[in-house]
Amino acid sequence: QVQLVESGGGLVQAGGSLRLSCAASGSISSVLVMGWHRQAPGKQRELVGDISSGGSTNYADSVKGRFTISRDNAKNTVYLQMNSLKPEDTSVYYCAAKVLASLRIGNYWGQGTQVTVSS
């Protein structure tokens, strides 16, 4: 019904940058909130940040000033620009979206993309 497809993960050295993208598709009336979570091995999944349809953003303290979330509402796509990456940013990054589709609001997840930051 609704699919989220991520791209852009990979391996980068500490201090480097990566940009993740996530596109939502399906029978979508409106994408209310889009965001990113991450999960490192042995740890709980945590919110990285999110963005409303109006452009309001929210970030975890650990990424403030380094990561930027943006979105293209016309493309139902959210981006995560990650700068000054640290080894502790190594995780699987998951796109998430709260979507109005077929008259129902649901929460959807992408399949995850690996980000590895080497020291």
PDB file of N, CA, C and O in Angstrom, residues 8-50:
ATOM      1  N   GLY A   8      21.554   5.703  -0.359  1.00  0.00           N
ATOM      2  CA  GLY A   8      22.601   6.640   0.005  1.00  0.00           C
ATOM      3  C   GLY A   8      23.519   6.219   1.122  1.00  0.00           C
ATOM      4  O   GLY A   8      24.453   6.944   1.460  1.00  0.00           O
ATOM      5  N   GLY A   9      23.304   5.064   1.727  1.00  0.00           N
ATOM      6  CA  GLY A   9      24.202   4.634   2.791  1.00  0.00           C
ATOM      7  C   GLY A   9      25.549   4.203   2.229  1.00  0.00           C
ATOM      8  O   GLY A   9      25.762   4.191   1.020  1.00  0.00           O
ATOM      9  N   GLY A  10      26.467   3.894   3.134  1.00  0.00           N
ATOM     10  CA  GLY A  10      27.772   3.449   2.702  1.00  0.00           C
ATOM     11  C   GLY A  10      28.817   3.606   3.772  1.00  0.00           C
ATOM     12  O   GLY A  10      28.513   3.792   4.950  1.00  0.00           O
ATOM     13  N   LEU A  11      30.073   3.525   3.330  1.00  0.00           N
ATOM     14  CA  LEU A  11      31.232   3.632   4.215  1.00  0.00           C
ATOM     15  C   LEU A  11      31.903   4.979   4.012  1.00  0.00           C
ATOM     16  O   LEU A  11      32.142   5.390   2.867  1.00  0.00           O
ATOM     17  N   VAL A  12      32.210   5.650   5.110  1.00  0.00           N
ATOM     18  CA  VAL A  12      32.845   6.962   5.026  1.00  0.00           C
ATOM     19  C   VAL A  12      33.812   7.103   6.198  1.00  0.00           C
ATOM     20  O   VAL A  12      33.609   6.499   7.255  1.00  0.00           O
ATOM     21  N   GLN A  13      34.833   7.899   6.012  1.00  0.00           N
ATOM     22  CA  GLN A  13      35.776   8.146   7.098  1.00  0.00           C
ATOM     23  C   GLN A  13      35.213   9.184   8.064  1.00  0.00           C
ATOM     24  O   GLN A  13      34.396  10.029   7.677  1.00  0.00           O
ATOM     25  N   ALA A  14      35.681   9.123   9.292  1.00  0.00           N
ATOM     26  CA  ALA A  14      35.273  10.115  10.284  1.00  0.00           C
ATOM     27  C   ALA A  14      35.558  11.518   9.756  1.00  0.00           C
ATOM     28  O   ALA A  14      36.613  11.768   9.153  1.00  0.00           O
ATOM     29  N   GLY A  15      34.603  12.404   9.988  1.00  0.00           N
ATOM     30  CA  GLY A  15      34.707  13.758   9.489  1.00  0.00           C
ATOM     31  C   GLY A  15      34.079  13.960   8.119  1.00  0.00           C
ATOM     32  O   GLY A  15      33.920  15.097   7.666  1.00  0.00           O
ATOM     33  N   GLY A  16      33.735  12.873   7.479  1.00  0.00           N
ATOM     34  CA  GLY A  16      33.147  12.932   6.145  1.00  0.00           C
ATOM     35  C   GLY A  16      31.645  13.161   6.178  1.00  0.00           C
ATOM     36  O   GLY A  16      31.046  13.384   7.237  1.00  0.00           O
ATOM     37  N   SER A  17      31.058  13.103   4.990  1.00  0.00           N
ATOM     38  CA  SER A  17      29.628  13.379   4.833  1.00  0.00           C
ATOM     39  C   SER A  17      28.959  12.295   3.999  1.00  0.00           C
ATOM     40  O   SER A  17      29.591  11.653   3.146  1.00  0.00           O
ATOM     41  N   LEU A  18      27.684  12.118   4.262  1.00  0.00           N
ATOM     42  CA  LEU A  18      26.831  11.251   3.458  1.00  0.00           C
ATOM     43  C   LEU A  18      25.449  11.877   3.387  1.00  0.00           C
ATOM     44  O   LEU A  18      25.048  12.617   4.294  1.00  0.00           O
ATOM     45  N   ARG A  19      24.730  11.558   2.327  1.00  0.00           N
ATOM     46  CA  ARG A  19      23.352  12.020   2.184  1.00  0.00           C
ATOM     47  C   ARG A  19      22.451  10.820   1.927  1.00  0.00           C
ATOM     48  O   ARG A  19      22.671  10.074   0.974  1.00  0.00           O
ATOM     49  N   LEU A  20      21.466  10.671   2.790  1.00  0.00           N
ATOM     50  CA  LEU A  20      20.478   9.615   2.616  1.00  0.00           C
ATOM     51  C   LEU A  20      19.210  10.199   2.004  1.00  0.00           C
ATOM     52  O   LEU A  20      18.854  11.347   2.276  1.00  0.00           O
ATOM     53  N   SER A  21      18.543   9.369   1.209  1.00  0.00           N
ATOM     54  CA  SER A  21      17.268   9.757   0.632  1.00  0.00           C
ATOM     55  C   SER A  21      16.242   8.674   0.927  1.00  0.00           C
ATOM     56  O   SER A  21      16.585   7.495   1.054  1.00  0.00           O
ATOM     57  N   CYS A  22      14.992   9.074   0.989  1.00  0.00           N
ATOM     58  CA  CYS A  22      13.907   8.111   1.200  1.00  0.00           C
ATOM     59  C   CYS A  22      12.682   8.617   0.464  1.00  0.00           C
ATOM     60  O   CYS A  22      12.210   9.731   0.727  1.00  0.00           O
ATOM     61  N   ALA A  23      12.179   7.787  -0.433  1.00  0.00           N
ATOM     62  CA  ALA A  23      11.007   8.154  -1.219  1.00  0.00           C
ATOM     63  C   ALA A  23       9.825   7.282  -0.822  1.00  0.00           C
ATOM     64  O   ALA A  23       9.943   6.054  -0.745  1.00  0.00           O
ATOM     65  N   ALA A  24       8.702   7.936  -0.587  1.00  0.00           N
ATOM     66  CA  ALA A  24       7.467   7.227  -0.257  1.00  0.00           C
ATOM     67  C   ALA A  24       6.616   7.107  -1.518  1.00  0.00           C
ATOM     68  O   ALA A  24       6.505   8.063  -2.296  1.00  0.00           O
ATOM     69  N   SER A  25       6.025   5.938  -1.708  1.00  0.00           N
ATOM     70  CA  SER A  25       5.164   5.725  -2.868  1.00  0.00           C
ATOM     71  C   SER A  25       3.972   4.856  -2.471  1.00  0.00           C
ATOM     72  O   SER A  25       3.990   4.186  -1.438  1.00  0.00           O
ATOM     73  N   GLY A  26       2.947   4.869  -3.320  1.00  0.00           N
ATOM     74  CA  GLY A  26       1.749   4.098  -3.050  1.00  0.00           C
ATOM     75  C   GLY A  26       0.521   4.980  -3.118  1.00  0.00           C
ATOM     76  O   GLY A  26       0.538   6.079  -3.664  1.00  0.00           O
ATOM     77  N   SER A  27      -0.540   4.524  -2.496  1.00  0.00           N
ATOM     78  CA  SER A  27      -1.814   5.244  -2.528  1.00  0.00           C
ATOM     79  C   SER A  27      -1.828   6.317  -1.438  1.00  0.00           C
ATOM     80  O   SER A  27      -2.571   6.234  -0.461  1.00  0.00           O
ATOM     81  N   ILE A  28      -1.005   7.329  -1.637  1.00  0.00           N
ATOM     82  CA  ILE A  28      -0.761   8.352  -0.621  1.00  0.00           C
ATOM     83  C   ILE A  28      -1.621   9.585  -0.870  1.00  0.00           C
ATOM     84  O   ILE A  28      -1.606  10.128  -1.968  1.00  0.00           O
ATOM     85  N   SER A  29      -2.336  10.001   0.161  1.00  0.00           N
ATOM     86  CA  SER A  29      -3.041  11.277   0.105  1.00  0.00           C
ATOM     87  C   SER A  29      -2.146  12.396   0.626  1.00  0.00           C
ATOM     88  O   SER A  29      -2.096  13.482   0.055  1.00  0.00           O
ATOM     89  N   SER A  30      -1.447  12.107   1.721  1.00  0.00           N
ATOM     90  CA  SER A  30      -0.581  13.114   2.321  1.00  0.00           C
ATOM     91  C   SER A  30       0.453  12.422   3.212  1.00  0.00           C
ATOM     92  O   SER A  30       0.103  11.506   3.952  1.00  0.00           O
ATOM     93  N   VAL A  31       1.679  12.895   3.144  1.00  0.00           N
ATOM     94  CA  VAL A  31       2.726  12.414   4.050  1.00  0.00           C
ATOM     95  C   VAL A  31       2.861  13.450   5.162  1.00  0.00           C
ATOM     96  O   VAL A  31       3.308  14.567   4.925  1.00  0.00           O
ATOM     97  N   LEU A  32       2.433  13.097   6.341  1.00  0.00           N
ATOM     98  CA  LEU A  32       2.319  14.053   7.435  1.00  0.00           C
ATOM     99  C   LEU A  32       3.682  14.354   8.061  1.00  0.00           C
ATOM    100  O   LEU A  32       4.038  15.514   8.261  1.00  0.00           O
ATOM    101  N   VAL A  33       4.412  13.313   8.389  1.00  0.00           N
ATOM    102  CA  VAL A  33       5.727  13.468   9.007  1.00  0.00           C
ATOM    103  C   VAL A  33       6.659  12.462   8.351  1.00  0.00           C
ATOM    104  O   VAL A  33       6.262  11.322   8.077  1.00  0.00           O
ATOM    105  N   MET A  34       7.879  12.882   8.097  1.00  0.00           N
ATOM    106  CA  MET A  34       8.909  11.969   7.609  1.00  0.00           C
ATOM    107  C   MET A  34      10.130  12.130   8.498  1.00  0.00           C
ATOM    108  O   MET A  34      10.410  13.238   8.986  1.00  0.00           O
ATOM    109  N   GLY A  35      10.833  11.043   8.694  1.00  0.00           N
ATOM    110  CA  GLY A  35      11.992  11.153   9.574  1.00  0.00           C
ATOM    111  C   GLY A  35      12.932   9.983   9.436  1.00  0.00           C
ATOM    112  O   GLY A  35      12.745   9.096   8.594  1.00  0.00           O
ATOM    113  N   TRP A  36      13.953  10.027  10.274  1.00  0.00           N
ATOM    114  CA  TRP A  36      14.984   8.995  10.270  1.00  0.00           C
ATOM    115  C   TRP A  36      15.221   8.509  11.700  1.00  0.00           C
ATOM    116  O   TRP A  36      15.270   9.299  12.652  1.00  0.00           O
ATOM    117  N   HIS A  37      15.360   7.201  11.801  1.00  0.00           N
ATOM    118  CA  HIS A  37      15.784   6.563  13.034  1.00  0.00           C
ATOM    119  C   HIS A  37      17.042   5.776  12.732  1.00  0.00           C
ATOM    120  O   HIS A  37      17.370   5.539  11.571  1.00  0.00           O
ATOM    121  N   ARG A  38      17.732   5.355  13.770  1.00  0.00           N
ATOM    122  CA  ARG A  38      18.901   4.513  13.559  1.00  0.00           C
ATOM    123  C   ARG A  38      19.003   3.495  14.674  1.00  0.00           C
ATOM    124  O   ARG A  38      18.509   3.707  15.782  1.00  0.00           O
ATOM    125  N   GLN A  39      19.648   2.392  14.342  1.00  0.00           N
ATOM    126  CA  GLN A  39      19.826   1.320  15.314  1.00  0.00           C
ATOM    127  C   GLN A  39      21.207   0.704  15.130  1.00  0.00           C
ATOM    128  O   GLN A  39      21.508   0.151  14.060  1.00  0.00           O
ATOM    129  N   ALA A  40      22.012   0.801  16.165  1.00  0.00           N
ATOM    130  CA  ALA A  40      23.332   0.186  16.177  1.00  0.00           C
ATOM    131  C   ALA A  40      23.214  -1.198  16.799  1.00  0.00           C
ATOM    132  O   ALA A  40      22.280  -1.476  17.559  1.00  0.00           O
ATOM    133  N   PRO A  41      24.166  -2.081  16.505  1.00  0.00           N
ATOM    134  CA  PRO A  41      24.113  -3.435  17.067  1.00  0.00           C
ATOM    135  C   PRO A  41      24.043  -3.416  18.590  1.00  0.00           C
ATOM    136  O   PRO A  41      24.809  -2.715  19.251  1.00  0.00           O
ATOM    137  N   GLY A  42      23.090  -4.162  19.135  1.00  0.00           N
ATOM    138  CA  GLY A  42      22.948  -4.252  20.581  1.00  0.00           C
ATOM    139  C   GLY A  42      22.288  -3.065  21.239  1.00  0.00           C
ATOM    140  O   GLY A  42      22.201  -3.010  22.470  1.00  0.00           O
ATOM    141  N   LYS A  43      21.814  -2.122  20.434  1.00  0.00           N
ATOM    142  CA  LYS A  43      21.188  -0.920  20.997  1.00  0.00           C
ATOM    143  C   LYS A  43      19.761  -0.788  20.489  1.00  0.00           C
ATOM    144  O   LYS A  43      19.373  -1.376  19.487  1.00  0.00           O
ATOM    145  N   GLN A  44      18.989   0.015  21.194  1.00  0.00           N
ATOM    146  CA  GLN A  44      17.620   0.262  20.769  1.00  0.00           C
ATOM    147  C   GLN A  44      17.592   1.252  19.614  1.00  0.00           C
ATOM    148  O   GLN A  44      18.498   2.081  19.459  1.00  0.00           O
ATOM    149  N   ARG A  45      16.549   1.144  18.833  1.00  0.00           N
ATOM    150  CA  ARG A  45      16.362   2.101  17.743  1.00  0.00           C
ATOM    151  C   ARG A  45      16.075   3.466  18.359  1.00  0.00           C
ATOM    152  O   ARG A  45      15.316   3.583  19.317  1.00  0.00           O
ATOM    153  N   GLU A  46      16.703   4.491  17.775  1.00  0.00           N
ATOM    154  CA  GLU A  46      16.528   5.843  18.302  1.00  0.00           C
ATOM    155  C   GLU A  46      16.184   6.817  17.186  1.00  0.00           C
ATOM    156  O   GLU A  46      16.593   6.638  16.035  1.00  0.00           O
ATOM    157  N   LEU A  47      15.465   7.856  17.565  1.00  0.00           N
ATOM    158  CA  LEU A  47      15.126   8.894  16.606  1.00  0.00           C
ATOM    159  C   LEU A  47      16.354   9.734  16.296  1.00  0.00           C
ATOM    160  O   LEU A  47      17.042  10.191  17.199  1.00  0.00           O
ATOM    161  N   VAL A  48      16.600   9.945  15.028  1.00  0.00           N
ATOM    162  CA  VAL A  48      17.641  10.875  14.591  1.00  0.00           C
ATOM    163  C   VAL A  48      17.033  12.259  14.410  1.00  0.00           C
ATOM    164  O   VAL A  48      17.555  13.265  14.884  1.00  0.00           O
ATOM    165  N   GLY A  49      15.917  12.304  13.714  1.00  0.00           N
ATOM    166  CA  GLY A  49      15.219  13.552  13.501  1.00  0.00           C
ATOM    167  C   GLY A  49      14.028  13.343  12.600  1.00  0.00           C
ATOM    168  O   GLY A  49      13.904  12.310  11.947  1.00  0.00           O
ATOM    169  N   ASP A  50      13.140  14.343  12.584  1.00  0.00           N
ATOM    170  CA  ASP A  50      11.996  14.261  11.687  1.00  0.00           C
ATOM    171  C   ASP A  50      11.586  15.644  11.227  1.00  0.00           C
ATOM    172  O   ASP A  50      12.098  16.661  11.710  1.00  0.00           O
TER     173      ASP A  50
END
